[in-house]
Amino acid sequence: MALTLSWVPRNRDLQADLLVDHFAAGTTAPAGWAVVVEWRFRATSGDPWGAPTIQTVAPPTLSAEYTPPGDGFVQVTCYAIEGGLASWQGYVAECAVSGGVPITPEPYVDEDAQGYVDELGNQYEDL
């Protein structure tokens, strides 16, 4: 089963003077804009990450798919390219997979059966 990463384009030139909610609908992508997605796999948490599977995706396509070779861990890094310049930092996320499907973490519960939520309301999870 394939993992799918999708996104919405942002046009920083058109939106420079606007406050845009993170979950707001996308805008028209700037000319020459694309997203680079790097997928890496490892079977166990102690293994090094494998060589990346790299996809460069340009609009109108706004998603990328990857099928992990087995159970283990997937790391995905994505960044934008525009006018030959890449984003300074890519966004990196990791997840455990079983049967090609991300394993949903369980909420963290301590020895007293109490979950933990920090002062910002973030719920901590165990993998």
mmCIF file of N, CA and C in Angstrom:
data_model
loop_
_atom_site.group_PDB
_atom_site.id
_atom_site.type_symbol
_atom_site.label_atom_id
_atom_site.label_comp_id
_atom_site.label_asym_id
_atom_site.label_seq_id
_atom_site.Cartn_x
_atom_site.Cartn_y
_atom_site.Cartn_z
ATOM 1 N N MET A 1 0.844 -1.175 0.000
ATOM 2 C CA MET A 1 0.000 0.000 0.000
ATOM 3 C C MET A 1 0.889 1.237 0.000
ATOM 4 N N ALA A 2 0.489 2.245 -0.719
ATOM 5 C CA ALA A 2 1.291 3.457 -0.861
ATOM 6 C C ALA A 2 0.925 4.503 0.186
ATOM 7 N N LEU A 3 1.937 5.244 0.624
ATOM 8 C CA LEU A 3 1.734 6.420 1.456
ATOM 9 C C LEU A 3 1.567 7.604 0.518
ATOM 10 N N THR A 4 0.672 8.516 0.837
ATOM 11 C CA THR A 4 0.432 9.684 -0.005
ATOM 12 C C THR A 4 0.681 10.949 0.798
ATOM 13 N N LEU A 5 1.474 11.842 0.231
ATOM 14 C CA LEU A 5 1.723 13.156 0.803
ATOM 15 C C LEU A 5 1.114 14.166 -0.152
ATOM 16 N N SER A 6 0.282 15.075 0.367
ATOM 17 C CA SER A 6 -0.323 16.091 -0.498
ATOM 18 C C SER A 6 -0.153 17.462 0.156
ATOM 19 N N TRP A 7 -0.278 18.510 -0.644
ATOM 20 C CA TRP A 7 -0.065 19.862 -0.159
ATOM 21 C C TRP A 7 -0.863 20.842 -0.996
ATOM 22 N N VAL A 8 -0.895 22.092 -0.553
ATOM 23 C CA VAL A 8 -1.507 23.173 -1.325
ATOM 24 C C VAL A 8 -0.418 24.186 -1.653
ATOM 25 N N PRO A 9 -0.479 24.783 -2.839
ATOM 26 C CA PRO A 9 0.545 25.768 -3.187
ATOM 27 C C PRO A 9 0.297 27.103 -2.490
ATOM 28 N N ARG A 10 1.354 27.824 -2.268
ATOM 29 C CA ARG A 10 1.297 29.175 -1.714
ATOM 30 C C ARG A 10 2.097 30.085 -2.641
ATOM 31 N N ASN A 11 1.565 31.220 -2.956
ATOM 32 C CA ASN A 11 2.280 32.192 -3.767
ATOM 33 C C ASN A 11 2.708 33.321 -2.846
ATOM 34 N N ARG A 12 3.936 33.279 -2.407
ATOM 35 C CA ARG A 12 4.431 34.231 -1.414
ATOM 36 C C ARG A 12 4.416 35.667 -1.933
ATOM 37 N N ASP A 13 4.584 35.843 -3.242
ATOM 38 C CA ASP A 13 4.533 37.205 -3.794
ATOM 39 C C ASP A 13 3.128 37.785 -3.682
ATOM 40 N N LEU A 14 2.104 36.971 -4.004
ATOM 41 C CA LEU A 14 0.725 37.451 -3.927
ATOM 42 C C LEU A 14 0.229 37.570 -2.494
ATOM 43 N N GLN A 15 0.810 36.791 -1.569
ATOM 44 C CA GLN A 15 0.322 36.743 -0.197
ATOM 45 C C GLN A 15 1.239 37.455 0.798
ATOM 46 N N ALA A 16 2.205 38.201 0.318
ATOM 47 C CA ALA A 16 3.209 38.812 1.201
ATOM 48 C C ALA A 16 2.594 39.729 2.252
ATOM 49 N N ASP A 17 1.508 40.399 1.919
ATOM 50 C CA ASP A 17 0.912 41.340 2.869
ATOM 51 C C ASP A 17 -0.348 40.781 3.534
ATOM 52 N N LEU A 18 -0.550 39.464 3.455
ATOM 53 C CA LEU A 18 -1.757 38.840 4.011
ATOM 54 C C LEU A 18 -1.403 37.847 5.106
ATOM 55 N N LEU A 19 -2.252 37.751 6.104
ATOM 56 C CA LEU A 19 -2.142 36.674 7.078
ATOM 57 C C LEU A 19 -2.936 35.497 6.523
ATOM 58 N N VAL A 20 -2.272 34.386 6.282
ATOM 59 C CA VAL A 20 -2.926 33.233 5.678
ATOM 60 C C VAL A 20 -2.920 32.090 6.670
ATOM 61 N N ASP A 21 -4.095 31.590 6.989
ATOM 62 C CA ASP A 21 -4.227 30.456 7.886
ATOM 63 C C ASP A 21 -3.550 29.236 7.279
ATOM 64 N N HIS A 22 -2.880 28.460 8.125
ATOM 65 C CA HIS A 22 -2.172 27.251 7.676
ATOM 66 C C HIS A 22 -3.092 26.290 6.924
ATOM 67 N N PHE A 23 -4.353 26.230 7.305
ATOM 68 C CA PHE A 23 -5.294 25.288 6.707
ATOM 69 C C PHE A 23 -6.132 25.910 5.592
ATOM 70 N N ALA A 24 -5.827 27.144 5.226
ATOM 71 C CA ALA A 24 -6.589 27.808 4.166
ATOM 72 C C ALA A 24 -6.322 27.144 2.822
ATOM 73 N N ALA A 25 -7.244 27.316 1.893
ATOM 74 C CA ALA A 25 -7.082 26.758 0.555
ATOM 75 C C ALA A 25 -5.861 27.369 -0.103
ATOM 76 N N GLY A 26 -5.295 26.625 -1.044
ATOM 77 C CA GLY A 26 -4.104 27.088 -1.745
ATOM 78 C C GLY A 26 -4.414 28.211 -2.715
ATOM 79 N N THR A 27 -3.363 28.765 -3.282
ATOM 80 C CA THR A 27 -3.471 29.803 -4.287
ATOM 81 C C THR A 27 -2.813 29.280 -5.565
ATOM 82 N N THR A 28 -2.819 30.080 -6.591
ATOM 83 C CA THR A 28 -2.141 29.700 -7.815
ATOM 84 C C THR A 28 -0.645 29.641 -7.553
ATOM 85 N N ALA A 29 -0.024 28.545 -7.928
ATOM 86 C CA ALA A 29 1.412 28.399 -7.709
ATOM 87 C C ALA A 29 2.181 29.334 -8.632
ATOM 88 N N PRO A 30 3.282 29.887 -8.150
ATOM 89 C CA PRO A 30 4.087 30.755 -9.005
ATOM 90 C C PRO A 30 4.692 29.966 -10.165
ATOM 91 N N ALA A 31 4.988 30.632 -11.252
ATOM 92 C CA ALA A 31 5.617 29.977 -12.402
ATOM 93 C C ALA A 31 6.971 29.410 -11.983
ATOM 94 N N GLY A 32 7.258 28.212 -12.421
ATOM 95 C CA GLY A 32 8.538 27.586 -12.105
ATOM 96 C C GLY A 32 8.607 26.960 -10.731
ATOM 97 N N TRP A 33 7.484 26.898 -10.027
ATOM 98 C CA TRP A 33 7.439 26.349 -8.671
ATOM 99 C C TRP A 33 7.236 24.846 -8.728
ATOM 100 N N ALA A 34 7.934 24.109 -7.875
ATOM 101 C CA ALA A 34 7.764 22.662 -7.771
ATOM 102 C C ALA A 34 8.077 22.251 -6.338
ATOM 103 N N VAL A 35 7.717 21.039 -5.989
ATOM 104 C CA VAL A 35 8.006 20.487 -4.666
ATOM 105 C C VAL A 35 8.876 19.250 -4.852
ATOM 106 N N VAL A 36 9.944 19.164 -4.078
ATOM 107 C CA VAL A 36 10.803 17.984 -4.079
ATOM 108 C C VAL A 36 10.457 17.174 -2.836
ATOM 109 N N VAL A 37 10.196 15.890 -3.037
ATOM 110 C CA VAL A 37 9.852 14.989 -1.943
ATOM 111 C C VAL A 37 10.895 13.872 -1.901
ATOM 112 N N GLU A 38 11.514 13.694 -0.742
ATOM 113 C CA GLU A 38 12.511 12.640 -0.553
ATOM 114 C C GLU A 38 11.967 11.635 0.463
ATOM 115 N N TRP A 39 11.832 10.388 0.047
ATOM 116 C CA TRP A 39 11.352 9.308 0.917
ATOM 117 C C TRP A 39 12.544 8.437 1.297
ATOM 118 N N ARG A 40 12.672 8.103 2.577
ATOM 119 C CA ARG A 40 13.714 7.184 3.036
ATOM 120 C C ARG A 40 13.062 6.102 3.896
ATOM 121 N N PHE A 41 13.667 4.921 3.906
ATOM 122 C CA PHE A 41 13.113 3.790 4.649
ATOM 123 C C PHE A 41 14.205 3.148 5.495
ATOM 124 N N ARG A 42 13.803 2.618 6.649
ATOM 125 C CA ARG A 42 14.668 1.745 7.446
ATOM 126 C C ARG A 42 13.783 0.719 8.141
ATOM 127 N N ALA A 43 14.316 -0.491 8.303
ATOM 128 C CA ALA A 43 13.518 -1.585 8.864
ATOM 129 C C ALA A 43 13.352 -1.463 10.370
ATOM 130 N N THR A 44 14.413 -1.063 11.077
ATOM 131 C CA THR A 44 14.327 -0.903 12.532
ATOM 132 C C THR A 44 14.888 0.449 12.922
ATOM 133 N N SER A 45 14.543 0.907 14.113
ATOM 134 C CA SER A 45 14.929 2.251 14.539
ATOM 135 C C SER A 45 16.436 2.417 14.674
ATOM 136 N N GLY A 46 17.190 1.336 14.840
ATOM 137 C CA GLY A 46 18.641 1.443 14.966
ATOM 138 C C GLY A 46 19.378 1.454 13.646
ATOM 139 N N ASP A 47 18.695 1.115 12.564
ATOM 140 C CA ASP A 47 19.329 1.074 11.238
ATOM 141 C C ASP A 47 19.532 2.483 10.699
ATOM 142 N N PRO A 48 20.523 2.656 9.803
ATOM 143 C CA PRO A 48 20.637 3.945 9.122
ATOM 144 C C PRO A 48 19.527 4.075 8.077
ATOM 145 N N TRP A 49 19.173 5.307 7.726
ATOM 146 C CA TRP A 49 18.177 5.527 6.685
ATOM 147 C C TRP A 49 18.746 5.085 5.347
ATOM 148 N N GLY A 50 17.918 4.489 4.520
ATOM 149 C CA GLY A 50 18.331 4.073 3.190
ATOM 150 C C GLY A 50 18.469 5.259 2.252
ATOM 151 N N ALA A 51 18.940 4.971 1.043
ATOM 152 C CA ALA A 51 19.071 6.011 0.020
ATOM 153 C C ALA A 51 17.690 6.580 -0.293
ATOM 154 N N PRO A 52 17.614 7.878 -0.579
ATOM 155 C CA PRO A 52 16.295 8.472 -0.819
ATOM 156 C C PRO A 52 15.706 8.103 -2.168
ATOM 157 N N THR A 53 14.395 7.992 -2.185
ATOM 158 C CA THR A 53 13.625 7.949 -3.420
ATOM 159 C C THR A 53 13.141 9.375 -3.611
ATOM 160 N N ILE A 54 13.597 10.036 -4.680
ATOM 161 C CA ILE A 54 13.336 11.463 -4.860
ATOM 162 C C ILE A 54 12.325 11.680 -5.979
ATOM 163 N N GLN A 55 11.330 12.510 -5.688
ATOM 164 C CA GLN A 55 10.314 12.883 -6.668
ATOM 165 C C GLN A 55 10.249 14.402 -6.735
ATOM 166 N N THR A 56 10.258 14.949 -7.948
ATOM 167 C CA THR A 56 10.039 16.381 -8.147
ATOM 168 C C THR A 56 8.665 16.531 -8.784
ATOM 169 N N VAL A 57 7.779 17.252 -8.103
ATOM 170 C CA VAL A 57 6.379 17.333 -8.518
ATOM 171 C C VAL A 57 6.016 18.796 -8.780
ATOM 172 N N ALA A 58 5.484 19.060 -9.961
ATOM 173 C CA ALA A 58 5.072 20.422 -10.325
ATOM 174 C C ALA A 58 3.568 20.455 -10.540
ATOM 175 N N PRO A 59 2.942 21.610 -10.287
ATOM 176 C CA PRO A 59 1.507 21.725 -10.528
ATOM 177 C C PRO A 59 1.184 21.388 -11.979
ATOM 178 N N PRO A 60 0.020 20.819 -12.239
ATOM 179 C CA PRO A 60 -1.147 20.760 -11.360
ATOM 180 C C PRO A 60 -1.128 19.613 -10.352
ATOM 181 N N THR A 61 -0.145 18.713 -10.427
ATOM 182 C CA THR A 61 -0.055 17.621 -9.463
ATOM 183 C C THR A 61 0.380 18.188 -8.116
ATOM 184 N N LEU A 62 -0.355 17.847 -7.052
ATOM 185 C CA LEU A 62 -0.054 18.368 -5.721
ATOM 186 C C LEU A 62 0.026 17.243 -4.694
ATOM 187 N N SER A 63 0.597 16.109 -5.121
ATOM 188 C CA SER A 63 0.779 15.000 -4.190
ATOM 189 C C SER A 63 1.880 14.085 -4.714
ATOM 190 N N ALA A 64 2.397 13.257 -3.826
ATOM 191 C CA ALA A 64 3.414 12.270 -4.180
ATOM 192 C C ALA A 64 3.103 10.990 -3.424
ATOM 193 N N GLU A 65 3.431 9.851 -4.015
ATOM 194 C CA GLU A 65 3.167 8.556 -3.380
ATOM 195 C C GLU A 65 4.452 7.743 -3.273
ATOM 196 N N TYR A 66 4.501 6.909 -2.233
ATOM 197 C CA TYR A 66 5.657 6.043 -1.993
ATOM 198 C C TYR A 66 5.151 4.750 -1.388
ATOM 199 N N THR A 67 5.644 3.624 -1.878
ATOM 200 C CA THR A 67 5.293 2.325 -1.315
ATOM 201 C C THR A 67 6.506 1.801 -0.554
ATOM 202 N N PRO A 68 6.430 1.716 0.774
ATOM 203 C CA PRO A 68 7.564 1.206 1.549
ATOM 204 C C PRO A 68 7.849 -0.247 1.182
ATOM 205 N N PRO A 69 9.124 -0.660 1.220
ATOM 206 C CA PRO A 69 9.461 -2.035 0.864
ATOM 207 C C PRO A 69 9.057 -3.069 1.910
ATOM 208 N N GLY A 70 8.624 -2.641 3.081
ATOM 209 C CA GLY A 70 8.209 -3.571 4.129
ATOM 210 C C GLY A 70 7.805 -2.805 5.374
ATOM 211 N N ASP A 71 7.707 -3.534 6.482
ATOM 212 C CA ASP A 71 7.389 -2.906 7.758
ATOM 213 C C ASP A 71 8.635 -2.204 8.292
ATOM 214 N N GLY A 72 8.461 -1.086 8.927
ATOM 215 C CA GLY A 72 9.587 -0.353 9.478
ATOM 216 C C GLY A 72 9.251 1.106 9.684
ATOM 217 N N PHE A 73 10.138 1.974 9.217
ATOM 218 C CA PHE A 73 9.985 3.412 9.423
ATOM 219 C C PHE A 73 10.220 4.153 8.115
ATOM 220 N N VAL A 74 9.424 5.187 7.879
ATOM 221 C CA VAL A 74 9.567 6.022 6.689
ATOM 222 C C VAL A 74 9.821 7.450 7.145
ATOM 223 N N GLN A 75 10.794 8.081 6.491
ATOM 224 C CA GLN A 75 11.074 9.498 6.720
ATOM 225 C C GLN A 75 10.797 10.213 5.404
ATOM 226 N N VAL A 76 10.042 11.288 5.464
ATOM 227 C CA VAL A 76 9.759 12.071 4.261
ATOM 228 C C VAL A 76 10.220 13.499 4.498
ATOM 229 N N THR A 77 10.950 14.027 3.528
ATOM 230 C CA THR A 77 11.413 15.409 3.552
ATOM 231 C C THR A 77 10.859 16.090 2.317
ATOM 232 N N CYS A 78 10.266 17.266 2.467
ATOM 233 C CA CYS A 78 9.777 17.983 1.294
ATOM 234 C C CYS A 78 10.193 19.445 1.390
ATOM 235 N N TYR A 79 10.476 20.012 0.234
ATOM 236 C CA TYR A 79 10.837 21.419 0.155
ATOM 237 C C TYR A 79 10.463 21.941 -1.218
ATOM 238 N N ALA A 80 10.302 23.239 -1.317
ATOM 239 C CA ALA A 80 9.897 23.876 -2.568
ATOM 240 C C ALA A 80 11.120 24.354 -3.341
ATOM 241 N N ILE A 81 10.951 24.375 -4.660
ATOM 242 C CA ILE A 81 11.950 24.948 -5.556
ATOM 243 C C ILE A 81 11.220 25.972 -6.423
ATOM 244 N N GLU A 82 11.819 27.143 -6.542
ATOM 245 C CA GLU A 82 11.240 28.181 -7.401
ATOM 246 C C GLU A 82 12.381 28.975 -8.015
ATOM 247 N N GLY A 83 12.356 29.109 -9.326
ATOM 248 C CA GLY A 83 13.396 29.873 -10.008
ATOM 249 C C GLY A 83 14.790 29.317 -9.779
ATOM 250 N N GLY A 84 14.906 27.991 -9.610
ATOM 251 C CA GLY A 84 16.208 27.366 -9.397
ATOM 252 C C GLY A 84 16.708 27.430 -7.968
ATOM 253 N N LEU A 85 15.950 28.059 -7.057
ATOM 254 C CA LEU A 85 16.341 28.148 -5.654
ATOM 255 C C LEU A 85 15.487 27.216 -4.808
ATOM 256 N N ALA A 86 16.129 26.479 -3.916
ATOM 257 C CA ALA A 86 15.414 25.556 -3.028
ATOM 258 C C ALA A 86 15.145 26.222 -1.690
ATOM 259 N N SER A 87 14.112 25.773 -1.005
ATOM 260 C CA SER A 87 13.809 26.252 0.347
ATOM 261 C C SER A 87 15.036 26.083 1.233
ATOM 262 N N TRP A 88 15.185 26.999 2.165
ATOM 263 C CA TRP A 88 16.313 26.938 3.077
ATOM 264 C C TRP A 88 16.247 25.677 3.937
ATOM 265 N N GLN A 89 15.057 25.324 4.403
ATOM 266 C CA GLN A 89 14.868 24.129 5.210
ATOM 267 C C GLN A 89 13.708 23.334 4.649
ATOM 268 N N GLY A 90 13.866 22.030 4.639
ATOM 269 C CA GLY A 90 12.760 21.169 4.249
ATOM 270 C C GLY A 90 11.945 20.789 5.474
ATOM 271 N N TYR A 91 10.727 20.368 5.238
ATOM 272 C CA TYR A 91 9.880 19.858 6.311
ATOM 273 C C TYR A 91 10.137 18.359 6.408
ATOM 274 N N VAL A 92 10.441 17.854 7.595
ATOM 275 C CA VAL A 92 10.780 16.448 7.786
ATOM 276 C C VAL A 92 9.770 15.812 8.734
ATOM 277 N N ALA A 93 9.257 14.648 8.343
ATOM 278 C CA ALA A 93 8.343 13.899 9.210
ATOM 279 C C ALA A 93 8.722 12.425 9.133
ATOM 280 N N GLU A 94 8.483 11.712 10.218
ATOM 281 C CA GLU A 94 8.754 10.282 10.266
ATOM 282 C C GLU A 94 7.538 9.556 10.793
ATOM 283 N N CYS A 95 7.348 8.338 10.322
ATOM 284 C CA CYS A 95 6.265 7.514 10.866
ATOM 285 C C CYS A 95 6.642 6.049 10.760
ATOM 286 N N ALA A 96 6.106 5.273 11.672
ATOM 287 C CA ALA A 96 6.248 3.820 11.611
ATOM 288 C C ALA A 96 5.182 3.286 10.664
ATOM 289 N N VAL A 97 5.522 2.247 9.892
ATOM 290 C CA VAL A 97 4.567 1.660 8.960
ATOM 291 C C VAL A 97 4.500 0.149 9.152
ATOM 292 N N SER A 98 3.319 -0.370 8.955
ATOM 293 C CA SER A 98 3.093 -1.812 8.982
ATOM 294 C C SER A 98 2.146 -2.130 7.841
ATOM 295 N N GLY A 99 2.565 -3.004 6.945
ATOM 296 C CA GLY A 99 1.743 -3.321 5.777
ATOM 297 C C GLY A 99 1.577 -2.111 4.866
ATOM 298 N N GLY A 100 2.545 -1.194 4.889
ATOM 299 C CA GLY A 100 2.468 0.001 4.052
ATOM 300 C C GLY A 100 1.568 1.088 4.601
ATOM 301 N N VAL A 101 1.030 0.892 5.801
ATOM 302 C CA VAL A 101 0.104 1.852 6.406
ATOM 303 C C VAL A 101 0.746 2.449 7.658
ATOM 304 N N PRO A 102 0.672 3.771 7.844
ATOM 305 C CA PRO A 102 1.237 4.367 9.064
ATOM 306 C C PRO A 102 0.572 3.799 10.311
ATOM 307 N N ILE A 103 1.383 3.546 11.311
ATOM 308 C CA ILE A 103 0.872 3.083 12.598
ATOM 309 C C ILE A 103 0.463 4.319 13.387
ATOM 310 N N THR A 104 -0.774 4.376 13.802
ATOM 311 C CA THR A 104 -1.270 5.513 14.570
ATOM 312 C C THR A 104 -0.754 5.408 15.997
ATOM 313 N N PRO A 105 -0.021 6.419 16.467
ATOM 314 C CA PRO A 105 0.478 6.360 17.846
ATOM 315 C C PRO A 105 -0.651 6.454 18.856
ATOM 316 N N GLU A 106 -0.440 5.829 19.973
ATOM 317 C CA GLU A 106 -1.400 5.883 21.066
ATOM 318 C C GLU A 106 -1.078 7.082 21.952
ATOM 319 N N PRO A 107 -2.093 7.721 22.561
ATOM 320 C CA PRO A 107 -1.809 8.819 23.483
ATOM 321 C C PRO A 107 -0.918 8.346 24.628
ATOM 322 N N TYR A 108 0.028 9.192 25.035
ATOM 323 C CA TYR A 108 0.919 8.873 26.143
ATOM 324 C C TYR A 108 0.113 8.775 27.435
ATOM 325 N N VAL A 109 0.335 7.715 28.188
ATOM 326 C CA VAL A 109 -0.313 7.520 29.490
ATOM 327 C C VAL A 109 0.772 7.114 30.474
ATOM 328 N N ASP A 110 0.843 7.795 31.620
ATOM 329 C CA ASP A 110 1.867 7.460 32.607
ATOM 330 C C ASP A 110 1.426 6.287 33.477
ATOM 331 N N GLU A 111 2.260 5.936 34.460
ATOM 332 C CA GLU A 111 1.974 4.776 35.310
ATOM 333 C C GLU A 111 0.713 4.940 36.149
ATOM 334 N N ASP A 112 0.208 6.159 36.288
ATOM 335 C CA ASP A 112 -1.035 6.405 37.015
ATOM 336 C C ASP A 112 -2.227 6.524 36.077
ATOM 337 N N ALA A 113 -2.050 6.077 34.823
ATOM 338 C CA ALA A 113 -3.097 6.105 33.796
ATOM 339 C C ALA A 113 -3.531 7.532 33.448
ATOM 340 N N GLN A 114 -2.609 8.488 33.622
ATOM 341 C CA GLN A 114 -2.896 9.876 33.286
ATOM 342 C C GLN A 114 -2.219 10.247 31.970
ATOM 343 N N GLY A 115 -2.983 10.800 31.050
ATOM 344 C CA GLY A 115 -2.388 11.301 29.825
ATOM 345 C C GLY A 115 -1.654 12.593 30.098
ATOM 346 N N TYR A 116 -0.786 12.995 29.180
ATOM 347 C CA TYR A 116 -0.035 14.231 29.383
ATOM 348 C C TYR A 116 -0.345 15.213 28.275
ATOM 349 N N VAL A 117 -0.753 16.406 28.672
ATOM 350 C CA VAL A 117 -0.989 17.507 27.746
ATOM 351 C C VAL A 117 -0.213 18.694 28.295
ATOM 352 N N ASP A 118 0.616 19.315 27.433
ATOM 353 C CA ASP A 118 1.409 20.443 27.926
ATOM 354 C C ASP A 118 0.579 21.720 27.997
ATOM 355 N N GLU A 119 1.235 22.817 28.388
ATOM 356 C CA GLU A 119 0.517 24.078 28.597
ATOM 357 C C GLU A 119 -0.071 24.654 27.313
ATOM 358 N N LEU A 120 0.393 24.177 26.145
ATOM 359 C CA LEU A 120 -0.151 24.641 24.874
ATOM 360 C C LEU A 120 -1.260 23.725 24.342
ATOM 361 N N GLY A 121 -1.568 22.684 25.114
ATOM 362 C CA GLY A 121 -2.611 21.757 24.696
ATOM 363 C C GLY A 121 -2.134 20.655 23.783
ATOM 364 N N ASN A 122 -0.803 20.466 23.659
ATOM 365 C CA ASN A 122 -0.279 19.397 22.819
ATOM 366 C C ASN A 122 -0.361 18.068 23.549
ATOM 367 N N GLN A 123 -0.974 17.085 22.918
ATOM 368 C CA GLN A 123 -1.077 15.745 23.489
ATOM 369 C C GLN A 123 0.165 14.958 23.086
ATOM 370 N N TYR A 124 0.857 14.385 24.041
ATOM 371 C CA TYR A 124 2.034 13.590 23.745
ATOM 372 C C TYR A 124 1.626 12.165 23.429
ATOM 373 N N GLU A 125 2.383 11.523 22.538
ATOM 374 C CA GLU A 125 2.031 10.185 22.068
ATOM 375 C C GLU A 125 3.221 9.254 22.181
ATOM 376 N N ASP A 126 2.940 7.968 22.369
ATOM 377 C CA ASP A 126 3.950 6.913 22.351
ATOM 378 C C ASP A 126 3.904 6.229 21.010
ATOM 379 N N LEU A 127 5.048 5.818 20.517
ATOM 380 C CA LEU A 127 5.088 5.009 19.293
ATOM 381 C C LEU A 127 5.323 3.570 19.653
#
